[in-house]
Tab-separated table of C-alpha atoms in Angstrom:
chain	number	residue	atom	x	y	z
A	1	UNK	CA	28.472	-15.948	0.964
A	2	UNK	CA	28.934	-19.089	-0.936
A	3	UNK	CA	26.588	-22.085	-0.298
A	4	UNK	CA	25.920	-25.974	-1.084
A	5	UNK	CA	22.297	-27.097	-1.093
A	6	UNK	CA	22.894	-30.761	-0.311
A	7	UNK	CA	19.781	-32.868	-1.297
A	8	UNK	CA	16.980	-30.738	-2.756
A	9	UNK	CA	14.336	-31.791	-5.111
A	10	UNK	CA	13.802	-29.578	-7.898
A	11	UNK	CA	10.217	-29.080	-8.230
A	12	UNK	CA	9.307	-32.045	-6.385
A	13	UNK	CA	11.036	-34.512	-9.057
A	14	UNK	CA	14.548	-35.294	-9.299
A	15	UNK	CA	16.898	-34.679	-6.185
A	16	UNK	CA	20.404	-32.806	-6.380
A	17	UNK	CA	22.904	-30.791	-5.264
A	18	UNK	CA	22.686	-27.117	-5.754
A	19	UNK	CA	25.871	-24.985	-5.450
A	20	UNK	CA	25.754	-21.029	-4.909
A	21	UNK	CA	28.959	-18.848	-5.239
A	22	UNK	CA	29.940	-15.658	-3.380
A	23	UNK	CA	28.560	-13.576	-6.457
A	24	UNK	CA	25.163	-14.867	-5.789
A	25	UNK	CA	24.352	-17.305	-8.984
A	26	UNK	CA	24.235	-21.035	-9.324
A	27	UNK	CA	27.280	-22.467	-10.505
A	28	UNK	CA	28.382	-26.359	-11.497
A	29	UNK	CA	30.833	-27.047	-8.584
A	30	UNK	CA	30.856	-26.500	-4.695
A	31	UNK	CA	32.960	-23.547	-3.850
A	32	UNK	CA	35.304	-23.893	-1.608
A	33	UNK	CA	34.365	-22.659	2.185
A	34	UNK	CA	30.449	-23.066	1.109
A	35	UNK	CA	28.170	-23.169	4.183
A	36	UNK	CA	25.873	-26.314	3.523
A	37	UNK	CA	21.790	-26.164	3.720
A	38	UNK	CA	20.457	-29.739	4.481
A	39	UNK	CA	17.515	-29.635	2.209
A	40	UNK	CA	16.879	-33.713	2.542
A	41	UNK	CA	13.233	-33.837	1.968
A	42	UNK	CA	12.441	-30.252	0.932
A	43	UNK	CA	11.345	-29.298	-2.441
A	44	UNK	CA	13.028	-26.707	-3.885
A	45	UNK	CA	11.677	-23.908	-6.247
A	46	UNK	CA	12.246	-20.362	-7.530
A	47	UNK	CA	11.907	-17.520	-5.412
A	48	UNK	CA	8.062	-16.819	-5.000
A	49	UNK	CA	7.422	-13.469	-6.688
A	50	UNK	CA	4.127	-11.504	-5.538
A	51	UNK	CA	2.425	-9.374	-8.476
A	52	UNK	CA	0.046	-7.279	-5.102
A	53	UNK	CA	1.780	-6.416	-1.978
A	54	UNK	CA	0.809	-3.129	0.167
A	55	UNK	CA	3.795	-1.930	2.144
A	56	UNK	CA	1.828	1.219	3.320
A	57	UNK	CA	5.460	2.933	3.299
A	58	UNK	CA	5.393	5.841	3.491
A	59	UNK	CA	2.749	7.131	4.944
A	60	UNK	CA	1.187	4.205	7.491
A	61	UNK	CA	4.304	3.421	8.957
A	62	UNK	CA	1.937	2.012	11.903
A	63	UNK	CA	0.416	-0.721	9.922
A	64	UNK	CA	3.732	-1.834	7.859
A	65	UNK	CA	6.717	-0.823	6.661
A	66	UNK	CA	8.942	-1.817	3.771
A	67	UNK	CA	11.062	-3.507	6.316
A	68	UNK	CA	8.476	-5.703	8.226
A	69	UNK	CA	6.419	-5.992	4.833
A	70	UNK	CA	9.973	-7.561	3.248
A	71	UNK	CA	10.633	-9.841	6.202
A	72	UNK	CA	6.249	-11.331	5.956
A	73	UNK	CA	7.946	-11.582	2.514
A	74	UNK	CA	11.069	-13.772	2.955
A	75	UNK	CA	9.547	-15.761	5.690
A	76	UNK	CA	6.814	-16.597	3.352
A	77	UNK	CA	9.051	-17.717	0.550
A	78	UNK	CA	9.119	-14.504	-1.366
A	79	UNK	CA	12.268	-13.045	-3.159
A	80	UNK	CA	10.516	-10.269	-4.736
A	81	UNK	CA	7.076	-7.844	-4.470
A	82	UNK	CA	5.558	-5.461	-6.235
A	83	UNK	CA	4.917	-2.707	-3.837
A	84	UNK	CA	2.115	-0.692	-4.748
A	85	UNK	CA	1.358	2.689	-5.306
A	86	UNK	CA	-1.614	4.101	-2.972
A	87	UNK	CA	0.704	5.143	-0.513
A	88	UNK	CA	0.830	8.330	1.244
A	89	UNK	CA	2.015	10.095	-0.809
A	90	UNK	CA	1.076	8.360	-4.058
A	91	UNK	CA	3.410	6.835	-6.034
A	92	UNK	CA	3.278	8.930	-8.838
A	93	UNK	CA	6.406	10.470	-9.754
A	94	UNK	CA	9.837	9.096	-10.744
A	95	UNK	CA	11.152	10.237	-6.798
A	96	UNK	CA	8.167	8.591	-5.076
A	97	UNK	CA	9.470	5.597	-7.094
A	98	UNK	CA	13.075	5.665	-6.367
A	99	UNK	CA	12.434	6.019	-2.627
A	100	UNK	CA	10.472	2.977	-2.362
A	101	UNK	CA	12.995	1.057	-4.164
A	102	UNK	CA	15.661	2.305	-2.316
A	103	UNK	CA	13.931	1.806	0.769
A	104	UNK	CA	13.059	-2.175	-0.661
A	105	UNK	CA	17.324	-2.107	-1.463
A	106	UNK	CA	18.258	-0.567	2.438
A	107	UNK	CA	15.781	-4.066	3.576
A	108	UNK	CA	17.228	-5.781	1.220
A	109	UNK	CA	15.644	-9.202	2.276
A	110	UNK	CA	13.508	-9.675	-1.161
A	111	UNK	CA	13.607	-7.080	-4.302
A	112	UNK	CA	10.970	-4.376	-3.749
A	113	UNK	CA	10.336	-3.288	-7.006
A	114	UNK	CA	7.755	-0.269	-7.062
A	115	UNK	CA	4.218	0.027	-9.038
A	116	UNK	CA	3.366	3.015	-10.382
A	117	UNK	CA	0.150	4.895	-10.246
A	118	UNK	CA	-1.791	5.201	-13.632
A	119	UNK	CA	-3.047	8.738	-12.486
A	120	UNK	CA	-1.840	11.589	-10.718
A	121	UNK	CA	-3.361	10.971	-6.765
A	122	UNK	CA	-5.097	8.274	-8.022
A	123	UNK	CA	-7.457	10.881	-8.986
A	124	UNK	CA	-8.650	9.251	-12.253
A	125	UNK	CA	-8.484	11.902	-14.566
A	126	UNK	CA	-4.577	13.338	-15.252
A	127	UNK	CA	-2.018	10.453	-16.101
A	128	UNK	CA	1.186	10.533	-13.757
A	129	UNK	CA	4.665	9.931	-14.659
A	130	UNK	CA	4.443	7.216	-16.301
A	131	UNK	CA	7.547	7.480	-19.153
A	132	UNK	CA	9.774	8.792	-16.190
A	133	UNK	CA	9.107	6.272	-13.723
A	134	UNK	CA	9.890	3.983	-15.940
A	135	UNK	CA	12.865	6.102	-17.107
A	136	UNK	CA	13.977	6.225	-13.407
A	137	UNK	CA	16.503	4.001	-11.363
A	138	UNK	CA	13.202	2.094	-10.277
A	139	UNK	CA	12.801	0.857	-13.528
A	140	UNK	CA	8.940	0.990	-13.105
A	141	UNK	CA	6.483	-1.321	-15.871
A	142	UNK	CA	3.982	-2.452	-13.696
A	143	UNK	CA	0.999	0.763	-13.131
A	144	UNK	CA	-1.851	0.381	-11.105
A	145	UNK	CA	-4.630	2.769	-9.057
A	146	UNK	CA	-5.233	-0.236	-7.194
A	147	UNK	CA	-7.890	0.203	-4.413
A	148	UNK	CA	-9.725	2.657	-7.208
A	149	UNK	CA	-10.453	1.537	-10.574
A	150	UNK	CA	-9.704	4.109	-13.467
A	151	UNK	CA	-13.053	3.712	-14.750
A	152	UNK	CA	-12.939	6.504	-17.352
A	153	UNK	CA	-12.670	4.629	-20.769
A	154	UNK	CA	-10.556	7.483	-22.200
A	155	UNK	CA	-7.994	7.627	-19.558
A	156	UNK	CA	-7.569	3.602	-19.437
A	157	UNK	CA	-6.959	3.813	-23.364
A	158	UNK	CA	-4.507	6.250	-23.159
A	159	UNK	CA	-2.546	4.751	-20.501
A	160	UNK	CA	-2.678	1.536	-22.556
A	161	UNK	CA	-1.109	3.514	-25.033
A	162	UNK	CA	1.741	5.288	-23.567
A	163	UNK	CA	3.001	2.155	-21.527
A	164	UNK	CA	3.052	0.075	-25.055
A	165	UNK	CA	5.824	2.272	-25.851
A	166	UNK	CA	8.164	0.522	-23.518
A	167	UNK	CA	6.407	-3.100	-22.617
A	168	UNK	CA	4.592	-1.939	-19.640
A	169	UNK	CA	1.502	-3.030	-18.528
A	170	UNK	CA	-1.507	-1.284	-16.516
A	171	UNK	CA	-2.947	-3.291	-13.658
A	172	UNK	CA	-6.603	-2.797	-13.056
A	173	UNK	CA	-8.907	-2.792	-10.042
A	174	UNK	CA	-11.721	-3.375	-11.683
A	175	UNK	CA	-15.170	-2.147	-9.957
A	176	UNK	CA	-17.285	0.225	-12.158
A	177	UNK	CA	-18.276	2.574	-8.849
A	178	UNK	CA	-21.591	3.399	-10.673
A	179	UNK	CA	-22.344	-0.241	-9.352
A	180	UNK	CA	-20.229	-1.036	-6.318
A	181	UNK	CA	-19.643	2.569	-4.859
A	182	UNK	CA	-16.778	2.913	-2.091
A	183	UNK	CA	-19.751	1.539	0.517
A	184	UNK	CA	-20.304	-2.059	-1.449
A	185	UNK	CA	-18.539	-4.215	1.156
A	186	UNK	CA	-20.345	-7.934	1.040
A	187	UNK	CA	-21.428	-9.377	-2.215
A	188	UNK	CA	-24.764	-8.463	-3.366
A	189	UNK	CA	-27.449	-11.186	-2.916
A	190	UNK	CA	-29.387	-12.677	-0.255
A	191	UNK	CA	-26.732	-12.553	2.145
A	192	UNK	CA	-26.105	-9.072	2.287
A	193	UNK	CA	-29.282	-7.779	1.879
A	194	UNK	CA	-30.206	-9.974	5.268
A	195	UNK	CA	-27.444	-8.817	6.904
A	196	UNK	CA	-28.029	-5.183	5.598
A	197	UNK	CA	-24.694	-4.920	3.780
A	198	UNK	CA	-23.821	-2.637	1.119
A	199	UNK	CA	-23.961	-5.215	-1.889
A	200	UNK	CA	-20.611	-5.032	-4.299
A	201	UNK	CA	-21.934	-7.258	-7.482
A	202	UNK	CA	-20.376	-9.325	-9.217
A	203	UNK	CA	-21.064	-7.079	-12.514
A	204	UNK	CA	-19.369	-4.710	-11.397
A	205	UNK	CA	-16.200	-6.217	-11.482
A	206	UNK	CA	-16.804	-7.935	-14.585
A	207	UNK	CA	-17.955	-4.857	-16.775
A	208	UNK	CA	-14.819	-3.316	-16.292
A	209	UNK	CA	-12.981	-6.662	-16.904
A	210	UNK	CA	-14.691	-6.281	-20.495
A	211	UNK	CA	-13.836	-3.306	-21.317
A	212	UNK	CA	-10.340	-3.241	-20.326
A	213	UNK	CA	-9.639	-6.503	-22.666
A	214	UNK	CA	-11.621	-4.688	-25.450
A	215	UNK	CA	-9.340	-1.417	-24.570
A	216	UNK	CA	-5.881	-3.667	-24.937
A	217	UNK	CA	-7.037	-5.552	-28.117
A	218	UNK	CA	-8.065	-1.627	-29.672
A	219	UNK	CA	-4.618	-0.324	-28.911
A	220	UNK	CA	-2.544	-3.279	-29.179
A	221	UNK	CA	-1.122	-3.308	-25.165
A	222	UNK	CA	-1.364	-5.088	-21.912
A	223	UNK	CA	-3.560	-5.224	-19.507
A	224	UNK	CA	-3.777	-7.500	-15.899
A	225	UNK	CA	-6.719	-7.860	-14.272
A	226	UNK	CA	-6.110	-7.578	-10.471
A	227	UNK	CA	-7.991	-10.035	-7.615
A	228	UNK	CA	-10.329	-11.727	-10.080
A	229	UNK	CA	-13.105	-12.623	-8.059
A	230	UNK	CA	-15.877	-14.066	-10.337
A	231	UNK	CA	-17.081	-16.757	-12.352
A	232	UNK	CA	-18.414	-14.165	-14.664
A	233	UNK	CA	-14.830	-12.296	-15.077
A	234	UNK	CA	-13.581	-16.109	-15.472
A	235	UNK	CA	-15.685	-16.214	-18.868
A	236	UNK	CA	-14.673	-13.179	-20.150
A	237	UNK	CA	-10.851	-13.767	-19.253
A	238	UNK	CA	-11.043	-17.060	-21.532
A	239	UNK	CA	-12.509	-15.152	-24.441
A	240	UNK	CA	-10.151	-12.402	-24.481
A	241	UNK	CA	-6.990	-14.930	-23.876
A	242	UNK	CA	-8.263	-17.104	-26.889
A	243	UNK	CA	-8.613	-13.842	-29.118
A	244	UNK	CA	-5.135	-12.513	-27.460
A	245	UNK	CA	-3.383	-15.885	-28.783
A	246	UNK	CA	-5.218	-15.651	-32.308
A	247	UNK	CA	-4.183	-11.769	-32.886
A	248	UNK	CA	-0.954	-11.937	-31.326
A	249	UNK	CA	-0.018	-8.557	-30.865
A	250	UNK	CA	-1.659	-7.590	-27.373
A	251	UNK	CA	-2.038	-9.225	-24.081
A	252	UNK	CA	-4.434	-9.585	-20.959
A	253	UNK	CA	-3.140	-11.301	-17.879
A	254	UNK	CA	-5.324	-12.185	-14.614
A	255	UNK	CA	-4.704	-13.170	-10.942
A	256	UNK	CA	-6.508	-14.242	-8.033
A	257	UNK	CA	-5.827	-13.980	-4.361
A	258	UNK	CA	-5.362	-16.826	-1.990
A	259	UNK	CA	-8.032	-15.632	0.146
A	260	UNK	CA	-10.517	-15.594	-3.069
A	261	UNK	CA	-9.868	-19.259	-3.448
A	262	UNK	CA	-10.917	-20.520	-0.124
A	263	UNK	CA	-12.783	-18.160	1.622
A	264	UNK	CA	-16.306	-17.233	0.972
A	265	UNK	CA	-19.074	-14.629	1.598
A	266	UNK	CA	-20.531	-16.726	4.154
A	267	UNK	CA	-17.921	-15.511	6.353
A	268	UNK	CA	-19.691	-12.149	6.936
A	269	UNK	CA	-22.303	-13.175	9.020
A	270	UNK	CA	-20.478	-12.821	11.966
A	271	UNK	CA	-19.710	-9.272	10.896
A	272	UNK	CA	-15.600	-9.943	11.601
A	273	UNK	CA	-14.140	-7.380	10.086
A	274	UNK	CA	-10.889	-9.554	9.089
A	275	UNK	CA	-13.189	-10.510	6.285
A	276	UNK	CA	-13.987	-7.695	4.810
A	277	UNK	CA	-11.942	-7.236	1.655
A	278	UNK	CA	-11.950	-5.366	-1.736
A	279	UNK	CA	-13.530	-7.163	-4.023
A	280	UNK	CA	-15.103	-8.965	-1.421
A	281	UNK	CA	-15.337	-12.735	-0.807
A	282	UNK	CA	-17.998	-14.501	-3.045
A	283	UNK	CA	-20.097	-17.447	-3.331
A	284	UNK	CA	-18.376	-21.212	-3.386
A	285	UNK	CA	-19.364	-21.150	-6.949
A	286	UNK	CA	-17.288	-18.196	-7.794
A	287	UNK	CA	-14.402	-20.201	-5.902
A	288	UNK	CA	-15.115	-23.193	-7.841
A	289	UNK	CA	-14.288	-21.143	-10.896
A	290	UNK	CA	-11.682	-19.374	-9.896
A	291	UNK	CA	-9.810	-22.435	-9.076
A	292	UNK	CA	-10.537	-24.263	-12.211
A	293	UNK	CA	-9.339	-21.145	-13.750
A	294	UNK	CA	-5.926	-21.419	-12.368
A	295	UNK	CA	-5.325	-24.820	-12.884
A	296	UNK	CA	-6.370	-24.343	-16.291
A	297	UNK	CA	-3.794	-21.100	-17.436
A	298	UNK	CA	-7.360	-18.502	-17.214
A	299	UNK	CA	-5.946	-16.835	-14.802
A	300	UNK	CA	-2.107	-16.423	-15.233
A	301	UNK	CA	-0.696	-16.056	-11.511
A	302	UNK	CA	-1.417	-16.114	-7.385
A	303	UNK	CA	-0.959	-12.286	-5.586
A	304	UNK	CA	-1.608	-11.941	-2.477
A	305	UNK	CA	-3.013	-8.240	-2.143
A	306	UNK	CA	-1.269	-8.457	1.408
A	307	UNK	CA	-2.946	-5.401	2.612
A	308	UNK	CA	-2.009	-4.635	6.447
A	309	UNK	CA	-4.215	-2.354	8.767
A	310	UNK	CA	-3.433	-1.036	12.105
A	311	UNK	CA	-5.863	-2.201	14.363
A	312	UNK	CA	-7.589	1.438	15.168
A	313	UNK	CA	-8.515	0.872	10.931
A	314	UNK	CA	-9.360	-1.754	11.190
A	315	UNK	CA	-11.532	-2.521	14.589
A	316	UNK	CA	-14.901	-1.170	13.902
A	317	UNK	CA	-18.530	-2.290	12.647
A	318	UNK	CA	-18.321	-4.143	9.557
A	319	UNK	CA	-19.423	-1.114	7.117
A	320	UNK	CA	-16.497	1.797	8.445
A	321	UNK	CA	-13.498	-0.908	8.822
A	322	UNK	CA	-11.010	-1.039	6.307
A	323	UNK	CA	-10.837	-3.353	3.637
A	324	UNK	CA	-7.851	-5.707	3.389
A	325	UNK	CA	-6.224	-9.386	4.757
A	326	UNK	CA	-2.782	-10.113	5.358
A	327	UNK	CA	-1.186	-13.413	3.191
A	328	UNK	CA	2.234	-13.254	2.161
A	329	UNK	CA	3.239	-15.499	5.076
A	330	UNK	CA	0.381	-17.785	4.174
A	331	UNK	CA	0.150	-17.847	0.393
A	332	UNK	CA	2.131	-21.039	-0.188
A	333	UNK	CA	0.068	-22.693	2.495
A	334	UNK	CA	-3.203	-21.811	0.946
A	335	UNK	CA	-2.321	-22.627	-2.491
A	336	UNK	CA	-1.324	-26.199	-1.407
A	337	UNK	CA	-3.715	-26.530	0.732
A	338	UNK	CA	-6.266	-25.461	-1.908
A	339	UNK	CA	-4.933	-26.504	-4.969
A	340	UNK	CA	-4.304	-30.231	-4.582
A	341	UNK	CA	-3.972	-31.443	-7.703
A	342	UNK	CA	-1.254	-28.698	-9.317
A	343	UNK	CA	2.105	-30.108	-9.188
A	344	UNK	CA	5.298	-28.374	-7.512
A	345	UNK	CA	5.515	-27.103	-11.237
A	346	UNK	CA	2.352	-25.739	-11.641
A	347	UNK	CA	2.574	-24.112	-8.355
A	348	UNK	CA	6.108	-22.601	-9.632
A	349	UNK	CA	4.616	-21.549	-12.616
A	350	UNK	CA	1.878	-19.231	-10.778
A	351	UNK	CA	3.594	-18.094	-7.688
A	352	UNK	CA	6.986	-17.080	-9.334
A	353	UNK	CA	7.735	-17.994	-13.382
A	354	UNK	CA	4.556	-16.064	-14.463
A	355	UNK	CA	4.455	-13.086	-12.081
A	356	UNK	CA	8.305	-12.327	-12.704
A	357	UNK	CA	7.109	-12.621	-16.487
A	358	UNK	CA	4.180	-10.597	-16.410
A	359	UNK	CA	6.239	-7.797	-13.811
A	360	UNK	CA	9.443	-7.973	-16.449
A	361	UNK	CA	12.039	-8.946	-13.300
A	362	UNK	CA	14.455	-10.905	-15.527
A	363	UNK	CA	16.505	-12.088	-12.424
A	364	UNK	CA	13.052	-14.055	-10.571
A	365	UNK	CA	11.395	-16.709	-11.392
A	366	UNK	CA	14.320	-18.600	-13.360
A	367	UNK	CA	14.880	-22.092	-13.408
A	368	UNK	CA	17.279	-23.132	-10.362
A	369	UNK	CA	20.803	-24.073	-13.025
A	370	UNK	CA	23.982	-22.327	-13.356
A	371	UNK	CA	23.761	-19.497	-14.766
A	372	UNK	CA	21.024	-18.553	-12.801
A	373	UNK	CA	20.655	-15.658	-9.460
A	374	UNK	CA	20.094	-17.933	-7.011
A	375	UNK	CA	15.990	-17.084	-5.627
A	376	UNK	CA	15.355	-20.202	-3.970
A	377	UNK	CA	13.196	-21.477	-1.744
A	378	UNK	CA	13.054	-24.646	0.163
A	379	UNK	CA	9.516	-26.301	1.515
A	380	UNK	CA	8.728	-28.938	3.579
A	381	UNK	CA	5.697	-30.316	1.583
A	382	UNK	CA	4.791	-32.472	4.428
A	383	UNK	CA	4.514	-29.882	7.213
A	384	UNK	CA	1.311	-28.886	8.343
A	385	UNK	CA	1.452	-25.434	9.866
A	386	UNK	CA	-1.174	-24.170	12.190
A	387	UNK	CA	-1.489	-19.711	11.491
A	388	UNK	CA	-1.349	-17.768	14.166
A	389	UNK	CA	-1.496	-14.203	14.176
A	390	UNK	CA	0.706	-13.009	16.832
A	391	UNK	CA	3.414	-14.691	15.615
A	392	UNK	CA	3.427	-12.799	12.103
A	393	UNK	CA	6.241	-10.237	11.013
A	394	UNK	CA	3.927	-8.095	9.776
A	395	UNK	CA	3.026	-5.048	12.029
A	396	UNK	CA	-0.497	-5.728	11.658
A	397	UNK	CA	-2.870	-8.633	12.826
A	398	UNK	CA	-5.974	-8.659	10.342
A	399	UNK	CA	-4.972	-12.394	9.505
A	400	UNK	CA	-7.864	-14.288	7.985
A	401	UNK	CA	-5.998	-18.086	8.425
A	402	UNK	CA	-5.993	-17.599	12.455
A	403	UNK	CA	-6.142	-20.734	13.579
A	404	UNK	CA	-6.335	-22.470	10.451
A	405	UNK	CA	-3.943	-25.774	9.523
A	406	UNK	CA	-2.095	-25.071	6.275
A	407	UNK	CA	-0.449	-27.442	4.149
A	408	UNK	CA	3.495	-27.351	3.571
A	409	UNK	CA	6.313	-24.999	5.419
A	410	UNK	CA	8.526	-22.370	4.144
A	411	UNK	CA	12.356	-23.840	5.868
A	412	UNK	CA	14.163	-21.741	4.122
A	413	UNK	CA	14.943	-18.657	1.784
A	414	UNK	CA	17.180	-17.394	-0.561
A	415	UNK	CA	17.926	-14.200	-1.816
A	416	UNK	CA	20.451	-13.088	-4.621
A	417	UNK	CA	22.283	-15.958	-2.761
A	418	UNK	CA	22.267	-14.491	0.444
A	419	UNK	CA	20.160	-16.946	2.964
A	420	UNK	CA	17.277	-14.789	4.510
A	421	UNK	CA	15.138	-17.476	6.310
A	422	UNK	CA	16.783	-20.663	7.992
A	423	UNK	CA	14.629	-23.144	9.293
A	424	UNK	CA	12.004	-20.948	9.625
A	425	UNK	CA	13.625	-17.504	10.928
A	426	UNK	CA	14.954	-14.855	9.628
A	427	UNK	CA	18.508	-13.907	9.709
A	428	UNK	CA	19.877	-11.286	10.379
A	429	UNK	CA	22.217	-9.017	7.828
């Protein structure tokens, strides 16, 4: 399908024309036949790309599915995740892999491009396949045991190692377990030791935070810290960027969460179980950081760790529900709710150009010229969208923004050039 974008503004700046042809790139005249997108008032940006999505396929086919997980996806402005890997089974071989990309491919609303585990089960202790997963039609770079940390020093450094090889990078969920064990679900401090709460501490994230930037620097390789959470892992992540820049030959990268920038731990003392999250939510001053952090290149990117439960998971007293929020229909929302002052560029530049970077997906996250695949997306930046739960795509409800007014509207999305939201639905293939 070819298509004319008639009145877009790039970025939020200058307003054109942008013409799509049946190969799915930009190109520098309207093809003939084109079906036109009125895009008068919308801004228009590249594809949002999401470093942390949990598609629970296979395995929990009851609380999403690569299918429902890709349309939350599109209808939130995405044209590409990274699904990853504690799935059931793990992603841990070059086949697991290859299934969920071919499963992402069947969907084919955004690219689903697969994470790979570090270890084998996300046991912690035997590497998995890394070189062939990388080797394999998935193309895997990205590794992560996300939801455990591999907190054995030994292991981290040699998976630091082997991905160097090729460019990869290992993603860590960092929580030393010796201080916030698989209880710890409310930060530690007053708070949760009045509510009687396992406390997670802060240190515990930011220990491992430490180490893993001292582990890249000693073996020259890259390293992203997942759902930064502190103002302690905030301080760290500017030292190790500033030495990163001054050696030059290794890398640490850092995201943050949508929900981490808002919400806090004050949350919890209604014991709602739609709050309770891995790392949990912290203190405003930890938010306070953790915004200036992103509007000041700390932390590199926005993932949503969209992490669906069925509601028989996730229904329960606080302490035995399962951790996780939904947010990749809400992420843009948040962010410009949140983040008032970063320009259409900025907000580019951490939802889509640096994820697609740091993730290696040449094709995302490009500027929107000829030449170009055409991942678009087009906001309304003056819409004002009340959330409601019921009406997500995802199969689950844990939805932390219920009834919350968010700033700016996806209208619509584009995918490879193939239009996969208009005016706020999806279409159908």
């Amino acid at each position: 399908m070819s298509l004319v974008i008639k009145g877009a503004s790039l970025l939020g700046e200058e307003t054109t024309d942008l013409y799509v042809d049946d190969s799915g790139s930009f190109v520098d005249t309207a093809p003939s036949g084109a079906e036109t997108i009125d895009a008068e008032g919308l801004v228009a940006l590249p594809g949002l790309v999401d470093l942390h999505t949990h598609l629970r396929e296979p395995g929990r086919e009851d609380a999403e599915t690569i299918l429902t997980g890709s349309q939350a996806a599109a209808l939130g402005g995405y044209t590409a995740v990274l699904a990853m890997a504690n799935t059931t089974p793990v992603t841990d071989t070059a086949e697991a892999a290859t299934r969920v990309w071919e499963l992402g491919r069947e969907a084919g609303l955004v690219h689903v491009q697969p994470v790979g585990a570090v270890t084998r089960g996300l046991g912690g202790e035997e590497l998995a396949e890394l070189g062939l997963m990388h080797r394999s039609r998935a193309g895997v770079t990205v590794f992560s045991d996300d939801g455990k940390c591999v907190h054995d020093a030994r292991v981290m450094r040699r998976a630091l190692e082997y991905v160097k090889a090729f460019g990869g990078v290992v993603s860590q969920h960092s929580q030393d377990p010796t201080l916030a064990g698989p209880a710890a679900c409310c930060h530690e401090g007053e708070l949760s030791g009045r509510l009687g709460l396992p406390g997670w501490p802060g240190i515990a994230e930011e220990v491992i935070v430490a180490r893993d930037v001292m582990l890249a620097r000693h073996t020259g390789s890259r390293v992203h810290v997942a759902h930064v959470s502190t103002a302690g892992s905030v301080e760290v992540l500017r030292w190790a960027k500033a030495q990163a820049r001054q050696d030059g030959h290794w890398d640490v990268t850092a995201e943050v969460t949508p929900h981490h920038l808002l919400l806090t731990t004050d949350l919890l003392t209604g014991y709602d179980p739609t709050f309770k999250v891995n790392p949990p939510l912290r203190p405003q001053e930890d938010v306070d950081a953790l915004r200036e952090a992103l509007a000041d290149g700390t932390i590199d990117a926005v993932a949503t760790d969209h992490a669906p439960h069925a509601r028989h998971d996730k229904e329960h007293a606080f302490v035995d529900a399962a951790f996780g929020m939904l947010g990749l229909e809400t992420a843009l929302g948040v962010v410009r709710t949140v983040m008032e002052d970063l320009s259409w560029a900025d907000i580019a530049r951490v939802m889509s150009v640096t994820p697609a970077r740091i993730a290696g997906l040449g094709g995302q996250g490009r500027v929107l010229a000829p030449g170009s695949p055409a991942n678009v997306v087009l906001v309304d930046p003056e819409a004002d969208v009340t959330v409601d739960r019921d009406a997500s795509s995802s199969l689950s409800r844990n939805n932390p923004w219920h009834g919350r007014s968010l700033t700016s509207r996806v209208v619509h999305t584009v995918y490879a050039g193939r239009v996969t939201v208009r005016d706020g639905a999806l279409v159908q293939a």
